[in-house]
Coordinates of C-alpha atoms in Angstrom, one line a residue:
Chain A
X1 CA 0.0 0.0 0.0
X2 CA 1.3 3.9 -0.6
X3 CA 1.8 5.9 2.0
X4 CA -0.2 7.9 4.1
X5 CA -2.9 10.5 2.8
X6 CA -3.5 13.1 5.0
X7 CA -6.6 15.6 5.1
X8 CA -3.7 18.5 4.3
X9 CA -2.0 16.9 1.4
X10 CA -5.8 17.5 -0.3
X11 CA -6.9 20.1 -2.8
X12 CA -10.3 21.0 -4.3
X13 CA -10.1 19.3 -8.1
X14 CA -7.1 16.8 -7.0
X15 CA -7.4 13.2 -9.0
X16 CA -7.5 10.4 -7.4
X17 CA -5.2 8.0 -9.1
X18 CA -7.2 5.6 -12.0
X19 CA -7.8 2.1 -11.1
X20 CA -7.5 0.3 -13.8
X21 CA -9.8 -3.1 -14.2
X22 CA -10.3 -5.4 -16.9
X23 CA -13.3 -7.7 -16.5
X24 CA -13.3 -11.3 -17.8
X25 CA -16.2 -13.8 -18.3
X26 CA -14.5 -15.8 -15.4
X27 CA -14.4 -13.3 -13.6
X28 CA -18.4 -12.6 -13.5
X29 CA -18.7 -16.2 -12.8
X30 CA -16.1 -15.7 -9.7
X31 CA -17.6 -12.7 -8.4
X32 CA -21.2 -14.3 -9.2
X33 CA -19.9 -17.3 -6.5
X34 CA -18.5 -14.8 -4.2
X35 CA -21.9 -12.8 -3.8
X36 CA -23.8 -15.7 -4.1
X37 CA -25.7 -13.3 -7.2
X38 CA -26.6 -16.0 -10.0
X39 CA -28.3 -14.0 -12.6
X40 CA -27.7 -15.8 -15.7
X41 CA -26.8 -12.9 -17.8
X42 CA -23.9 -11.9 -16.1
X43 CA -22.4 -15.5 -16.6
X44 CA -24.3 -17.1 -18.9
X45 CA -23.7 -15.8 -21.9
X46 CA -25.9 -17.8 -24.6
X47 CA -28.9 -17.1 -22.0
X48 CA -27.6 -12.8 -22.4
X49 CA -27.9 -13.0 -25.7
X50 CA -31.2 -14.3 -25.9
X51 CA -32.2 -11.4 -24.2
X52 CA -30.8 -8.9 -26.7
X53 CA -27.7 -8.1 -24.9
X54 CA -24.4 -8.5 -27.0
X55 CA -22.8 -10.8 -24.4
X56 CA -22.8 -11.0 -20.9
X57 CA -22.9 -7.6 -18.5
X58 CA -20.9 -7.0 -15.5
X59 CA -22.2 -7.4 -12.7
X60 CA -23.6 -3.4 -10.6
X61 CA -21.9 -4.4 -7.1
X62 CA -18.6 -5.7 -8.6
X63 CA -18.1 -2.2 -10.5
X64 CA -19.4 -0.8 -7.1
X65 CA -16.5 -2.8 -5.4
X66 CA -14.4 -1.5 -8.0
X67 CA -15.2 2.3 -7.0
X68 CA -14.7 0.9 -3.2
X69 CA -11.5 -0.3 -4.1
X70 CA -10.2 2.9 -5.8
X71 CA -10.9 5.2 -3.0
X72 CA -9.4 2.6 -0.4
X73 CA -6.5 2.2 -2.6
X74 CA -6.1 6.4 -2.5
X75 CA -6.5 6.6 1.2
X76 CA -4.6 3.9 2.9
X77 CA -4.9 1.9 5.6
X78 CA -5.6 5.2 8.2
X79 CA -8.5 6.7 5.9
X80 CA -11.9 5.6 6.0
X81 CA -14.6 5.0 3.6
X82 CA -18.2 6.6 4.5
X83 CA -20.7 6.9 1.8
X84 CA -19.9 5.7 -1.6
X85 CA -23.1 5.9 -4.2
X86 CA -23.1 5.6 -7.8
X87 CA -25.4 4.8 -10.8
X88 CA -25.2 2.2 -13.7
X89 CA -25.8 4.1 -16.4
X90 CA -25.6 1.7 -19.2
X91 CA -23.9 -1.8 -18.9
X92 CA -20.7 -3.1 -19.7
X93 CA -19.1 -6.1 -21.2
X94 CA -16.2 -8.0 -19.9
X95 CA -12.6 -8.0 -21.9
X96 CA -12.9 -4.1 -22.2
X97 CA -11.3 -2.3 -19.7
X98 CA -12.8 0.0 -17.3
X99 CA -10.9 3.0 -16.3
X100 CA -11.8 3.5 -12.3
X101 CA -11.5 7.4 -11.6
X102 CA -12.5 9.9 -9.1
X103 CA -12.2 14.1 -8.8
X104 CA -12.5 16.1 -5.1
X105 CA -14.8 18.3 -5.2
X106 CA -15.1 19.6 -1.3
X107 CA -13.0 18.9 1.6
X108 CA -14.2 20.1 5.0
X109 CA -14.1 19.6 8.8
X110 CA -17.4 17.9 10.5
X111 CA -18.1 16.9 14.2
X112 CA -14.4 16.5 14.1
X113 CA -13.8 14.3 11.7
X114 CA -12.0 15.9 8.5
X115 CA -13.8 14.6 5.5
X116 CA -13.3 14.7 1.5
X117 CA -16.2 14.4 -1.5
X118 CA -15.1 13.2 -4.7
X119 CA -17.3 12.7 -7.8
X120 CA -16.7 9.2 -8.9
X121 CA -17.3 7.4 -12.1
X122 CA -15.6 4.4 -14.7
X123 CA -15.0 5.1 -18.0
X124 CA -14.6 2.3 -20.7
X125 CA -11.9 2.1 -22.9
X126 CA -13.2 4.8 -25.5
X127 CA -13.4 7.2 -22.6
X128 CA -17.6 6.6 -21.9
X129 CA -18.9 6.3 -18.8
X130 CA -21.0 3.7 -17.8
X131 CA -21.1 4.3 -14.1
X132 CA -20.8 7.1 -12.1
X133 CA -21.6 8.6 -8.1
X134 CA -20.2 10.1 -5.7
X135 CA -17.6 9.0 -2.4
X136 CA -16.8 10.6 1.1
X137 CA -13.8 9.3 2.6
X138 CA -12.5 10.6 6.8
X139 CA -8.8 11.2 6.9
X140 CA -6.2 11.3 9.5
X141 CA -5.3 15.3 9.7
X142 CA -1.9 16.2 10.4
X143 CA -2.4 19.0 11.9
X144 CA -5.4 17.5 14.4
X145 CA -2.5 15.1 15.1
X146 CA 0.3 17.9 16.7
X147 CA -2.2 19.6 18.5
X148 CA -3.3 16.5 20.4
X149 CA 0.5 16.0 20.9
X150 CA 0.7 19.2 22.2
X151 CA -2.3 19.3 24.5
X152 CA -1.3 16.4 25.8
X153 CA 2.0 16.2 25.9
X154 CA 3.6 16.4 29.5
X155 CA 5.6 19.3 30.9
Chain B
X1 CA -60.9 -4.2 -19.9
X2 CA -59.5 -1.6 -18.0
X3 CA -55.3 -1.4 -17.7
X4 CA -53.9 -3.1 -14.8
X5 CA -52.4 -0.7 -12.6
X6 CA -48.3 -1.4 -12.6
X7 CA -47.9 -0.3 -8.9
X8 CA -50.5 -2.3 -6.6
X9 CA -51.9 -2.2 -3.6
X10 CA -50.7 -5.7 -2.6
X11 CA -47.0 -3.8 -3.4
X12 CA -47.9 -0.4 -1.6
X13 CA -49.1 -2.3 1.2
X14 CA -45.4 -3.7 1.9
X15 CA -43.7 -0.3 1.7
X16 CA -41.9 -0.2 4.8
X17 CA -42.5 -3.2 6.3
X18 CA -39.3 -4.6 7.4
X19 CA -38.3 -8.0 6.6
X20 CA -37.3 -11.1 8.6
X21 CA -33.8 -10.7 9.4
X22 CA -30.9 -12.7 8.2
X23 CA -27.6 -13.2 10.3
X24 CA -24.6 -15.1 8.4
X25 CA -21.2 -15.2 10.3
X26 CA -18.2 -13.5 8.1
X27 CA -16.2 -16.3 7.5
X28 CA -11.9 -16.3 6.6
X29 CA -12.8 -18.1 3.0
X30 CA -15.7 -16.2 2.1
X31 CA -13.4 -12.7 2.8
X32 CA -10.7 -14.1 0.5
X33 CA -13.0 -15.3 -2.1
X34 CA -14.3 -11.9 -3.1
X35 CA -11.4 -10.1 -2.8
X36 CA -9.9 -12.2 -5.3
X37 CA -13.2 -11.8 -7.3
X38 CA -13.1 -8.1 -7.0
X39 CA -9.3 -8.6 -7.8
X40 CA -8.6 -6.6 -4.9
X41 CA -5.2 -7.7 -3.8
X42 CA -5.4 -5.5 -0.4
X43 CA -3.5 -7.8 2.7
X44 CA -5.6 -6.1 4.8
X45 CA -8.5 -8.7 3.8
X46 CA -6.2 -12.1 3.2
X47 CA -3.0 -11.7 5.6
X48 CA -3.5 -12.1 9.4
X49 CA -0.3 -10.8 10.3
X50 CA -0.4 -7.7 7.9
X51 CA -4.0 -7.0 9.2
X52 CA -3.0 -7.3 12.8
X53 CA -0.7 -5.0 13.0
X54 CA -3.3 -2.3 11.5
X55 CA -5.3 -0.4 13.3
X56 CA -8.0 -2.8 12.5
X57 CA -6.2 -5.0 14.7
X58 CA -6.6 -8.4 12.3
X59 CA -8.3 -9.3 8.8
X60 CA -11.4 -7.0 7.6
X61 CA -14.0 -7.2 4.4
X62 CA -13.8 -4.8 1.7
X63 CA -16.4 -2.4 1.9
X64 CA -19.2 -4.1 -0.2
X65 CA -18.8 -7.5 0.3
X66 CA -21.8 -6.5 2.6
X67 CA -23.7 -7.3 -0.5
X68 CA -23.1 -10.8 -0.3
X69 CA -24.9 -11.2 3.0
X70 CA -28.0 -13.0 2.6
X71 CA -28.1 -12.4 -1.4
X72 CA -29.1 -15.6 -2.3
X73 CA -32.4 -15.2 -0.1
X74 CA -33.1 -11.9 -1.0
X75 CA -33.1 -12.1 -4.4
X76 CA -35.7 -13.8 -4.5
X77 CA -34.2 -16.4 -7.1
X78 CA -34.1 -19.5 -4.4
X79 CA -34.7 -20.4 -0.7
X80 CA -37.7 -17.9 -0.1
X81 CA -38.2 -14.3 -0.7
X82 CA -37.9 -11.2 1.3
X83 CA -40.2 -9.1 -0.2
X84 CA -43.1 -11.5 -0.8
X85 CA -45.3 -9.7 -4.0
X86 CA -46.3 -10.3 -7.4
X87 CA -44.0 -8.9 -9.7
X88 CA -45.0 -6.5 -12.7
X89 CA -42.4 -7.0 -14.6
X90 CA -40.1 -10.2 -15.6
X91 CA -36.7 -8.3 -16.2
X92 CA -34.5 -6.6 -13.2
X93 CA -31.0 -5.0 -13.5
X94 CA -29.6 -3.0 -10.5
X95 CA -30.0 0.8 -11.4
X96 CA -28.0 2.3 -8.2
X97 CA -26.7 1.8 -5.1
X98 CA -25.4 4.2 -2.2
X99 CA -23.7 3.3 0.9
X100 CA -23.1 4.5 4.6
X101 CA -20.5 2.7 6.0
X102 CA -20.1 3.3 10.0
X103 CA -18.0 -0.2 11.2
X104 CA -15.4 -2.3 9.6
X105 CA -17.1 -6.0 8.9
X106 CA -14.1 -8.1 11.0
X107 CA -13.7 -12.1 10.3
X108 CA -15.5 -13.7 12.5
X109 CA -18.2 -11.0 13.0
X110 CA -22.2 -12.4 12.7
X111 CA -23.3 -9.9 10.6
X112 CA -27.4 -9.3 10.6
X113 CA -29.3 -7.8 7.7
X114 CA -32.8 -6.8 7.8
X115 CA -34.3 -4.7 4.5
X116 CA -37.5 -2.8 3.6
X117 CA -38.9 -1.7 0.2
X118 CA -39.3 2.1 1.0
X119 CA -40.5 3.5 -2.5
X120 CA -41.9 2.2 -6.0
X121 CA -41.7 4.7 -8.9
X122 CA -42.6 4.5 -12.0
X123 CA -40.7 6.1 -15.4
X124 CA -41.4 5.9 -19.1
X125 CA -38.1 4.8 -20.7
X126 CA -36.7 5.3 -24.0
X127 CA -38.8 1.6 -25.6
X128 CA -40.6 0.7 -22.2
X129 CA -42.2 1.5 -19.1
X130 CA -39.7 1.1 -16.1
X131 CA -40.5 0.6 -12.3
X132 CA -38.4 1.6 -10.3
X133 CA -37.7 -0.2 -6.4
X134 CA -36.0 1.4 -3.9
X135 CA -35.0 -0.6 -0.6
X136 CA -33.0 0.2 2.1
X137 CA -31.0 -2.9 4.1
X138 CA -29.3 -2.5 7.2
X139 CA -26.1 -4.0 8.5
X140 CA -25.5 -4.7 12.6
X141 CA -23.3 -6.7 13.7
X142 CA -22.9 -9.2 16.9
X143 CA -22.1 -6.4 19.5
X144 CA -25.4 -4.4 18.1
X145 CA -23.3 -1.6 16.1
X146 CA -24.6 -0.4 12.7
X147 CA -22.1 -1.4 10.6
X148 CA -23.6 0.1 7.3
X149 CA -26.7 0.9 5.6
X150 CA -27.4 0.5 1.3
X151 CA -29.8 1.9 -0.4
X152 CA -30.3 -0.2 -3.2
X153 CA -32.2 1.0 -6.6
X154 CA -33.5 -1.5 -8.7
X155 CA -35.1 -1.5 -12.3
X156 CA -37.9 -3.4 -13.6
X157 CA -39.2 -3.7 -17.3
X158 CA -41.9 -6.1 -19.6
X159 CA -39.9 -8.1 -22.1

Protein backbone atom coordinates (compact mmCIF):
# COMPACT_ATOMS: atom_id res chain seq x y z
CA UNK A 1 0.00 0.00 0.00
CA UNK A 2 1.25 3.95 -0.64
CA UNK A 3 1.85 5.89 1.98
CA UNK A 4 -0.24 7.92 4.07
CA UNK A 5 -2.88 10.49 2.80
CA UNK A 6 -3.52 13.14 5.04
CA UNK A 7 -6.59 15.60 5.12
CA UNK A 8 -3.72 18.51 4.35
CA UNK A 9 -1.97 16.92 1.42
CA UNK A 10 -5.77 17.49 -0.33
CA UNK A 11 -6.85 20.06 -2.79
CA UNK A 12 -10.34 21.02 -4.30
CA UNK A 13 -10.08 19.26 -8.07
CA UNK A 14 -7.12 16.82 -6.96
CA UNK A 15 -7.35 13.22 -8.99
CA UNK A 16 -7.50 10.44 -7.43
CA UNK A 17 -5.22 7.97 -9.06
CA UNK A 18 -7.23 5.57 -11.97
CA UNK A 19 -7.80 2.10 -11.07
CA UNK A 20 -7.51 0.34 -13.85
CA UNK A 21 -9.77 -3.11 -14.20
CA UNK A 22 -10.33 -5.42 -16.87
CA UNK A 23 -13.29 -7.74 -16.48
CA UNK A 24 -13.33 -11.29 -17.83
CA UNK A 25 -16.17 -13.79 -18.31
CA UNK A 26 -14.51 -15.78 -15.45
CA UNK A 27 -14.35 -13.28 -13.57
CA UNK A 28 -18.36 -12.65 -13.48
CA UNK A 29 -18.67 -16.23 -12.81
CA UNK A 30 -16.11 -15.75 -9.72
CA UNK A 31 -17.55 -12.70 -8.41
CA UNK A 32 -21.17 -14.30 -9.17
CA UNK A 33 -19.91 -17.28 -6.51
CA UNK A 34 -18.48 -14.77 -4.23
CA UNK A 35 -21.88 -12.80 -3.78
CA UNK A 36 -23.85 -15.74 -4.14
CA UNK A 37 -25.70 -13.35 -7.17
CA UNK A 38 -26.64 -15.96 -10.00
CA UNK A 39 -28.34 -14.01 -12.57
CA UNK A 40 -27.71 -15.84 -15.74
CA UNK A 41 -26.81 -12.90 -17.81
CA UNK A 42 -23.90 -11.88 -16.15
CA UNK A 43 -22.40 -15.50 -16.62
CA UNK A 44 -24.27 -17.10 -18.92
CA UNK A 45 -23.75 -15.77 -21.93
CA UNK A 46 -25.91 -17.84 -24.62
CA UNK A 47 -28.94 -17.11 -21.97
CA UNK A 48 -27.57 -12.83 -22.43
CA UNK A 49 -27.92 -12.97 -25.69
CA UNK A 50 -31.20 -14.34 -25.85
CA UNK A 51 -32.16 -11.40 -24.16
CA UNK A 52 -30.84 -8.85 -26.75
CA UNK A 53 -27.74 -8.06 -24.92
CA UNK A 54 -24.38 -8.50 -27.04
CA UNK A 55 -22.83 -10.75 -24.45
CA UNK A 56 -22.79 -11.02 -20.87
CA UNK A 57 -22.93 -7.58 -18.53
CA UNK A 58 -20.89 -6.98 -15.52
CA UNK A 59 -22.21 -7.44 -12.69
CA UNK A 60 -23.62 -3.41 -10.59
CA UNK A 61 -21.94 -4.38 -7.12
CA UNK A 62 -18.58 -5.72 -8.63
CA UNK A 63 -18.13 -2.17 -10.48
CA UNK A 64 -19.43 -0.84 -7.08
CA UNK A 65 -16.50 -2.83 -5.44
CA UNK A 66 -14.38 -1.52 -8.01
CA UNK A 67 -15.20 2.26 -7.02
CA UNK A 68 -14.67 0.93 -3.25
CA UNK A 69 -11.47 -0.34 -4.06
CA UNK A 70 -10.18 2.95 -5.81
CA UNK A 71 -10.86 5.21 -2.97
CA UNK A 72 -9.37 2.60 -0.39
CA UNK A 73 -6.51 2.24 -2.63
CA UNK A 74 -6.14 6.44 -2.55
CA UNK A 75 -6.49 6.61 1.17
CA UNK A 76 -4.61 3.86 2.86
CA UNK A 77 -4.90 1.90 5.60
CA UNK A 78 -5.63 5.19 8.18
CA UNK A 79 -8.54 6.68 5.91
CA UNK A 80 -11.91 5.56 5.99
CA UNK A 81 -14.62 5.02 3.59
CA UNK A 82 -18.15 6.63 4.55
CA UNK A 83 -20.70 6.85 1.76
CA UNK A 84 -19.92 5.66 -1.57
CA UNK A 85 -23.12 5.93 -4.16
CA UNK A 86 -23.10 5.58 -7.84
CA UNK A 87 -25.41 4.81 -10.82
CA UNK A 88 -25.21 2.20 -13.69
CA UNK A 89 -25.82 4.11 -16.44
CA UNK A 90 -25.62 1.74 -19.24
CA UNK A 91 -23.87 -1.85 -18.88
CA UNK A 92 -20.66 -3.14 -19.68
CA UNK A 93 -19.13 -6.06 -21.15
CA UNK A 94 -16.18 -7.99 -19.91
CA UNK A 95 -12.60 -7.96 -21.86
CA UNK A 96 -12.87 -4.14 -22.24
CA UNK A 97 -11.34 -2.26 -19.75
CA UNK A 98 -12.77 -0.01 -17.33
CA UNK A 99 -10.90 2.96 -16.30
CA UNK A 100 -11.83 3.50 -12.28
CA UNK A 101 -11.53 7.45 -11.59
CA UNK A 102 -12.47 9.89 -9.08
CA UNK A 103 -12.22 14.12 -8.81
CA UNK A 104 -12.50 16.09 -5.06
CA UNK A 105 -14.84 18.25 -5.23
CA UNK A 106 -15.08 19.57 -1.26
CA UNK A 107 -13.00 18.93 1.57
CA UNK A 108 -14.23 20.14 5.01
CA UNK A 109 -14.11 19.55 8.77
CA UNK A 110 -17.41 17.87 10.49
CA UNK A 111 -18.14 16.92 14.22
CA UNK A 112 -14.37 16.49 14.13
CA UNK A 113 -13.80 14.28 11.66
CA UNK A 114 -12.05 15.88 8.45
CA UNK A 115 -13.84 14.56 5.54
CA UNK A 116 -13.29 14.74 1.47
CA UNK A 117 -16.22 14.41 -1.51
CA UNK A 118 -15.14 13.22 -4.68
CA UNK A 119 -17.27 12.74 -7.80
CA UNK A 120 -16.73 9.25 -8.89
CA UNK A 121 -17.31 7.36 -12.07
CA UNK A 122 -15.62 4.36 -14.73
CA UNK A 123 -14.95 5.15 -17.96
CA UNK A 124 -14.62 2.30 -20.67
CA UNK A 125 -11.93 2.10 -22.87
CA UNK A 126 -13.19 4.85 -25.49
CA UNK A 127 -13.40 7.24 -22.64
CA UNK A 128 -17.65 6.64 -21.94
CA UNK A 129 -18.86 6.29 -18.77
CA UNK A 130 -21.02 3.75 -17.75
CA UNK A 131 -21.11 4.26 -14.11
CA UNK A 132 -20.83 7.08 -12.14
CA UNK A 133 -21.56 8.57 -8.07
CA UNK A 134 -20.17 10.15 -5.72
CA UNK A 135 -17.64 9.03 -2.45
CA UNK A 136 -16.79 10.65 1.12
CA UNK A 137 -13.82 9.27 2.56
CA UNK A 138 -12.47 10.56 6.80
CA UNK A 139 -8.84 11.15 6.93
CA UNK A 140 -6.19 11.32 9.53
CA UNK A 141 -5.34 15.32 9.72
CA UNK A 142 -1.86 16.15 10.43
CA UNK A 143 -2.45 19.03 11.92
CA UNK A 144 -5.43 17.54 14.42
CA UNK A 145 -2.49 15.08 15.12
CA UNK A 146 0.25 17.92 16.65
CA UNK A 147 -2.21 19.63 18.51
CA UNK A 148 -3.27 16.49 20.37
CA UNK A 149 0.53 15.95 20.85
CA UNK A 150 0.74 19.21 22.18
CA UNK A 151 -2.32 19.31 24.47
CA UNK A 152 -1.29 16.35 25.76
CA UNK A 153 1.96 16.21 25.92
CA UNK A 154 3.64 16.43 29.51
CA UNK A 155 5.65 19.26 30.89
CA UNK B 1 -60.90 -4.19 -19.89
CA UNK B 2 -59.48 -1.58 -18.04
CA UNK B 3 -55.32 -1.42 -17.72
CA UNK B 4 -53.93 -3.06 -14.76
CA UNK B 5 -52.39 -0.68 -12.55
CA UNK B 6 -48.26 -1.44 -12.60
CA UNK B 7 -47.87 -0.26 -8.85
CA UNK B 8 -50.46 -2.34 -6.57
CA UNK B 9 -51.87 -2.21 -3.62
CA UNK B 10 -50.74 -5.68 -2.65
CA UNK B 11 -46.96 -3.77 -3.37
CA UNK B 12 -47.91 -0.41 -1.62
CA UNK B 13 -49.13 -2.34 1.17
CA UNK B 14 -45.42 -3.68 1.92
CA UNK B 15 -43.73 -0.30 1.73
CA UNK B 16 -41.94 -0.23 4.78
CA UNK B 17 -42.46 -3.23 6.26
CA UNK B 18 -39.30 -4.58 7.44
CA UNK B 19 -38.28 -8.03 6.60
CA UNK B 20 -37.33 -11.08 8.63
CA UNK B 21 -33.79 -10.72 9.44
CA UNK B 22 -30.92 -12.72 8.24
CA UNK B 23 -27.57 -13.17 10.27
CA UNK B 24 -24.58 -15.07 8.36
CA UNK B 25 -21.24 -15.23 10.33
CA UNK B 26 -18.20 -13.53 8.11
CA UNK B 27 -16.18 -16.26 7.46
CA UNK B 28 -11.90 -16.26 6.60
CA UNK B 29 -12.80 -18.09 2.96
CA UNK B 30 -15.73 -16.25 2.08
CA UNK B 31 -13.44 -12.75 2.80
CA UNK B 32 -10.75 -14.14 0.54
CA UNK B 33 -13.04 -15.33 -2.06
CA UNK B 34 -14.35 -11.86 -3.05
CA UNK B 35 -11.38 -10.06 -2.80
CA UNK B 36 -9.90 -12.16 -5.28
CA UNK B 37 -13.22 -11.79 -7.29
CA UNK B 38 -13.09 -8.09 -7.01
CA UNK B 39 -9.32 -8.55 -7.78
CA UNK B 40 -8.58 -6.55 -4.90
CA UNK B 41 -5.22 -7.68 -3.81
CA UNK B 42 -5.36 -5.52 -0.39
CA UNK B 43 -3.51 -7.82 2.75
CA UNK B 44 -5.61 -6.12 4.77
CA UNK B 45 -8.47 -8.69 3.79
CA UNK B 46 -6.22 -12.11 3.15
CA UNK B 47 -3.00 -11.70 5.56
CA UNK B 48 -3.46 -12.06 9.38
CA UNK B 49 -0.35 -10.81 10.33
CA UNK B 50 -0.43 -7.65 7.93
CA UNK B 51 -4.02 -7.01 9.21
CA UNK B 52 -2.95 -7.30 12.77
CA UNK B 53 -0.73 -4.95 12.96
CA UNK B 54 -3.31 -2.26 11.46
CA UNK B 55 -5.28 -0.45 13.32
CA UNK B 56 -7.97 -2.83 12.51
CA UNK B 57 -6.22 -5.05 14.66
CA UNK B 58 -6.64 -8.36 12.30
CA UNK B 59 -8.29 -9.32 8.84
CA UNK B 60 -11.44 -7.02 7.56
CA UNK B 61 -13.99 -7.24 4.40
CA UNK B 62 -13.83 -4.76 1.66
CA UNK B 63 -16.39 -2.42 1.89
CA UNK B 64 -19.16 -4.10 -0.21
CA UNK B 65 -18.75 -7.45 0.33
CA UNK B 66 -21.81 -6.51 2.62
CA UNK B 67 -23.71 -7.32 -0.53
CA UNK B 68 -23.11 -10.84 -0.34
CA UNK B 69 -24.90 -11.15 2.98
CA UNK B 70 -28.03 -13.04 2.62
CA UNK B 71 -28.06 -12.42 -1.44
CA UNK B 72 -29.08 -15.61 -2.25
CA UNK B 73 -32.38 -15.22 -0.05
CA UNK B 74 -33.07 -11.91 -0.95
CA UNK B 75 -33.13 -12.10 -4.41
CA UNK B 76 -35.74 -13.80 -4.51
CA UNK B 77 -34.20 -16.38 -7.10
CA UNK B 78 -34.11 -19.54 -4.37
CA UNK B 79 -34.68 -20.36 -0.68
CA UNK B 80 -37.68 -17.91 -0.07
CA UNK B 81 -38.15 -14.34 -0.74
CA UNK B 82 -37.92 -11.24 1.31
CA UNK B 83 -40.21 -9.13 -0.21
CA UNK B 84 -43.07 -11.50 -0.81
CA UNK B 85 -45.26 -9.71 -4.02
CA UNK B 86 -46.26 -10.30 -7.42
CA UNK B 87 -44.05 -8.93 -9.72
CA UNK B 88 -45.03 -6.46 -12.69
CA UNK B 89 -42.42 -7.04 -14.61
CA UNK B 90 -40.07 -10.16 -15.63
CA UNK B 91 -36.68 -8.32 -16.25
CA UNK B 92 -34.54 -6.57 -13.16
CA UNK B 93 -30.96 -5.02 -13.51
CA UNK B 94 -29.55 -3.00 -10.53
CA UNK B 95 -29.97 0.79 -11.45
CA UNK B 96 -27.99 2.31 -8.20
CA UNK B 97 -26.67 1.81 -5.07
CA UNK B 98 -25.43 4.17 -2.18
CA UNK B 99 -23.72 3.27 0.90
CA UNK B 100 -23.12 4.51 4.59
CA UNK B 101 -20.52 2.74 6.02
CA UNK B 102 -20.13 3.28 9.98
CA UNK B 103 -18.01 -0.21 11.19
CA UNK B 104 -15.44 -2.28 9.60
CA UNK B 105 -17.08 -6.00 8.91
CA UNK B 106 -14.13 -8.14 11.02
CA UNK B 107 -13.66 -12.10 10.33
CA UNK B 108 -15.49 -13.68 12.47
CA UNK B 109 -18.21 -10.99 13.01
CA UNK B 110 -22.21 -12.36 12.66
CA UNK B 111 -23.34 -9.89 10.57
CA UNK B 112 -27.39 -9.34 10.62
CA UNK B 113 -29.35 -7.82 7.74
CA UNK B 114 -32.77 -6.85 7.78
CA UNK B 115 -34.26 -4.69 4.52
CA UNK B 116 -37.51 -2.83 3.56
CA UNK B 117 -38.86 -1.66 0.18
CA UNK B 118 -39.28 2.11 0.98
CA UNK B 119 -40.51 3.46 -2.46
CA UNK B 120 -41.90 2.17 -5.95
CA UNK B 121 -41.70 4.66 -8.89
CA UNK B 122 -42.63 4.51 -12.03
CA UNK B 123 -40.66 6.08 -15.40
CA UNK B 124 -41.37 5.88 -19.08
CA UNK B 125 -38.14 4.85 -20.68
CA UNK B 126 -36.73 5.35 -23.97
CA UNK B 127 -38.83 1.60 -25.57
CA UNK B 128 -40.65 0.71 -22.18
CA UNK B 129 -42.22 1.45 -19.06
CA UNK B 130 -39.68 1.12 -16.07
CA UNK B 131 -40.54 0.60 -12.28
CA UNK B 132 -38.38 1.64 -10.32
CA UNK B 133 -37.70 -0.25 -6.37
CA UNK B 134 -35.97 1.41 -3.86
CA UNK B 135 -34.99 -0.60 -0.60
CA UNK B 136 -33.00 0.25 2.06
CA UNK B 137 -30.95 -2.91 4.06
CA UNK B 138 -29.28 -2.54 7.24
CA UNK B 139 -26.05 -3.98 8.54
CA UNK B 140 -25.46 -4.70 12.55
CA UNK B 141 -23.30 -6.72 13.72
CA UNK B 142 -22.88 -9.16 16.92
CA UNK B 143 -22.10 -6.36 19.49
CA UNK B 144 -25.38 -4.36 18.11
CA UNK B 145 -23.32 -1.64 16.07
CA UNK B 146 -24.64 -0.39 12.69
CA UNK B 147 -22.06 -1.45 10.57
CA UNK B 148 -23.56 0.06 7.28
CA UNK B 149 -26.73 0.92 5.60
CA UNK B 150 -27.40 0.48 1.33
CA UNK B 151 -29.80 1.89 -0.39
CA UNK B 152 -30.26 -0.21 -3.21
CA UNK B 153 -32.16 1.03 -6.63
CA UNK B 154 -33.52 -1.50 -8.71
CA UNK B 155 -35.13 -1.48 -12.33
CA UNK B 156 -37.89 -3.41 -13.63
CA UNK B 157 -39.23 -3.69 -17.31
CA UNK B 158 -41.86 -6.13 -19.55
CA UNK B 159 -39.87 -8.07 -22.11
Amino acid sequence: MGKALYFEDIVDGMEVPTLRKQTTAVQLVRYAGAEEDFFEFHINEPYARKLGMPRQIDQGFLKNAFLAQLMTDWIGIEGRLKKLACQYRRPSYPDQPSLCKGKVTRKYEQDGQFLVDCDVWIEDGEGKVHTSGTATVALPSREALIRRIEEGAPD
Amino acid sequence: MPEQPVITDEMRSIIGVESEPISEVVERGAIRRFAEAIEDTNPLYVDEVYARKTRYGGIIAPPTFLCSIGHLRKSGRSGGDLFDFKRPYPNGRNAGTEWEFFEPVRLGDTITMTASIVDFYEKQGREKPLLFTVSELTFRNQLGQMVAKLRSIGVSFPD
